[in-house]
JSON list of C-alpha atoms in Angstrom, two decimals:
[
{"chain": "A", "resi": 28, "resn": "UNK", "atom": "CA", "xyz": [23.04, -71.76, 97.67]},
{"chain": "A", "resi": 29, "resn": "UNK", "atom": "CA", "xyz": [19.18, -71.46, 97.42]},
{"chain": "A", "resi": 30, "resn": "UNK", "atom": "CA", "xyz": [16.44, -73.94, 98.07]},
{"chain": "A", "resi": 31, "resn": "UNK", "atom": "CA", "xyz": [13.59, -74.73, 100.30]},
{"chain": "A", "resi": 32, "resn": "UNK", "atom": "CA", "xyz": [10.71, -77.00, 100.74]},
{"chain": "A", "resi": 33, "resn": "UNK", "atom": "CA", "xyz": [10.88, -80.73, 101.82]},
{"chain": "A", "resi": 34, "resn": "UNK", "atom": "CA", "xyz": [13.48, -81.63, 99.19]},
{"chain": "A", "resi": 35, "resn": "UNK", "atom": "CA", "xyz": [16.01, -79.46, 100.59]},
{"chain": "A", "resi": 36, "resn": "UNK", "atom": "CA", "xyz": [16.40, -81.34, 103.94]},
{"chain": "A", "resi": 37, "resn": "UNK", "atom": "CA", "xyz": [17.45, -84.42, 101.91]},
{"chain": "A", "resi": 38, "resn": "UNK", "atom": "CA", "xyz": [20.53, -82.54, 100.63]},
{"chain": "A", "resi": 39, "resn": "UNK", "atom": "CA", "xyz": [23.64, -83.04, 103.05]},
{"chain": "A", "resi": 40, "resn": "UNK", "atom": "CA", "xyz": [25.05, -79.57, 102.51]},
{"chain": "A", "resi": 41, "resn": "UNK", "atom": "CA", "xyz": [21.58, -77.96, 103.89]},
{"chain": "A", "resi": 42, "resn": "UNK", "atom": "CA", "xyz": [21.49, -80.42, 106.71]},
{"chain": "A", "resi": 43, "resn": "UNK", "atom": "CA", "xyz": [24.91, -79.09, 107.90]},
{"chain": "A", "resi": 44, "resn": "UNK", "atom": "CA", "xyz": [24.20, -75.54, 107.17]},
{"chain": "A", "resi": 45, "resn": "UNK", "atom": "CA", "xyz": [20.94, -75.64, 109.37]},
{"chain": "A", "resi": 46, "resn": "UNK", "atom": "CA", "xyz": [22.87, -77.37, 111.96]},
{"chain": "A", "resi": 47, "resn": "UNK", "atom": "CA", "xyz": [25.48, -74.78, 112.23]},
{"chain": "A", "resi": 48, "resn": "UNK", "atom": "CA", "xyz": [23.17, -71.89, 112.21]},
{"chain": "A", "resi": 49, "resn": "UNK", "atom": "CA", "xyz": [21.29, -73.63, 114.80]},
{"chain": "A", "resi": 50, "resn": "UNK", "atom": "CA", "xyz": [24.25, -74.14, 116.79]},
{"chain": "A", "resi": 51, "resn": "UNK", "atom": "CA", "xyz": [25.28, -70.41, 116.40]},
{"chain": "A", "resi": 52, "resn": "UNK", "atom": "CA", "xyz": [21.99, -69.12, 117.51]},
{"chain": "A", "resi": 53, "resn": "UNK", "atom": "CA", "xyz": [22.01, -71.46, 120.50]},
{"chain": "A", "resi": 54, "resn": "UNK", "atom": "CA", "xyz": [25.41, -70.46, 121.57]},
{"chain": "A", "resi": 55, "resn": "UNK", "atom": "CA", "xyz": [24.84, -66.61, 121.16]},
{"chain": "A", "resi": 56, "resn": "UNK", "atom": "CA", "xyz": [21.31, -66.62, 123.04]},
{"chain": "A", "resi": 57, "resn": "UNK", "atom": "CA", "xyz": [22.82, -68.73, 125.99]},
{"chain": "A", "resi": 58, "resn": "UNK", "atom": "CA", "xyz": [25.93, -66.81, 126.52]},
{"chain": "A", "resi": 59, "resn": "UNK", "atom": "CA", "xyz": [25.03, -63.00, 125.75]},
{"chain": "A", "resi": 60, "resn": "UNK", "atom": "CA", "xyz": [22.10, -61.12, 126.92]},
{"chain": "A", "resi": 61, "resn": "UNK", "atom": "CA", "xyz": [22.10, -58.54, 124.27]},
{"chain": "A", "resi": 62, "resn": "UNK", "atom": "CA", "xyz": [24.26, -58.73, 121.05]},
{"chain": "A", "resi": 63, "resn": "UNK", "atom": "CA", "xyz": [26.06, -55.41, 119.81]},
{"chain": "A", "resi": 64, "resn": "UNK", "atom": "CA", "xyz": [26.65, -55.58, 116.01]},
{"chain": "A", "resi": 65, "resn": "UNK", "atom": "CA", "xyz": [29.96, -53.66, 116.70]},
{"chain": "A", "resi": 66, "resn": "UNK", "atom": "CA", "xyz": [31.13, -56.78, 118.45]},
{"chain": "A", "resi": 67, "resn": "UNK", "atom": "CA", "xyz": [29.59, -59.62, 116.04]},
{"chain": "A", "resi": 68, "resn": "UNK", "atom": "CA", "xyz": [33.01, -60.54, 114.47]},
{"chain": "A", "resi": 69, "resn": "UNK", "atom": "CA", "xyz": [34.47, -61.25, 118.10]},
{"chain": "A", "resi": 70, "resn": "UNK", "atom": "CA", "xyz": [31.23, -63.49, 118.89]},
{"chain": "A", "resi": 71, "resn": "UNK", "atom": "CA", "xyz": [31.90, -65.42, 115.73]},
{"chain": "A", "resi": 72, "resn": "UNK", "atom": "CA", "xyz": [35.52, -66.01, 116.26]},
{"chain": "A", "resi": 73, "resn": "UNK", "atom": "CA", "xyz": [34.68, -67.15, 119.96]},
{"chain": "A", "resi": 74, "resn": "UNK", "atom": "CA", "xyz": [32.35, -69.60, 118.51]},
{"chain": "A", "resi": 75, "resn": "UNK", "atom": "CA", "xyz": [34.61, -70.60, 115.80]},
{"chain": "A", "resi": 76, "resn": "UNK", "atom": "CA", "xyz": [37.46, -71.19, 118.17]},
{"chain": "A", "resi": 77, "resn": "UNK", "atom": "CA", "xyz": [35.30, -73.28, 120.56]},
{"chain": "A", "resi": 78, "resn": "UNK", "atom": "CA", "xyz": [33.87, -75.37, 117.36]},
{"chain": "A", "resi": 79, "resn": "UNK", "atom": "CA", "xyz": [37.37, -76.03, 116.14]},
{"chain": "A", "resi": 80, "resn": "UNK", "atom": "CA", "xyz": [38.66, -77.25, 119.28]},
{"chain": "A", "resi": 81, "resn": "UNK", "atom": "CA", "xyz": [35.58, -79.62, 119.85]},
{"chain": "A", "resi": 82, "resn": "UNK", "atom": "CA", "xyz": [37.17, -82.09, 117.59]},
{"chain": "A", "resi": 83, "resn": "UNK", "atom": "CA", "xyz": [40.58, -82.03, 119.17]},
{"chain": "A", "resi": 84, "resn": "UNK", "atom": "CA", "xyz": [39.64, -83.67, 122.27]},
{"chain": "A", "resi": 85, "resn": "UNK", "atom": "CA", "xyz": [42.70, -85.59, 123.70]},
{"chain": "A", "resi": 86, "resn": "UNK", "atom": "CA", "xyz": [42.39, -88.21, 126.41]}
]
């Protein structure tokens, strides 16, 4: 997907892509002081696990 400018924020796909990228950045910066490219798949797996479980909240 490519695009930019003011029109791109009107597309729902771009909204969710930007939301997910922002969430990933905040989670990584808030959890780890340094990021090692060697361990990046592990960081992403942890984020994916937490994200997937956030929709399975049981009361």
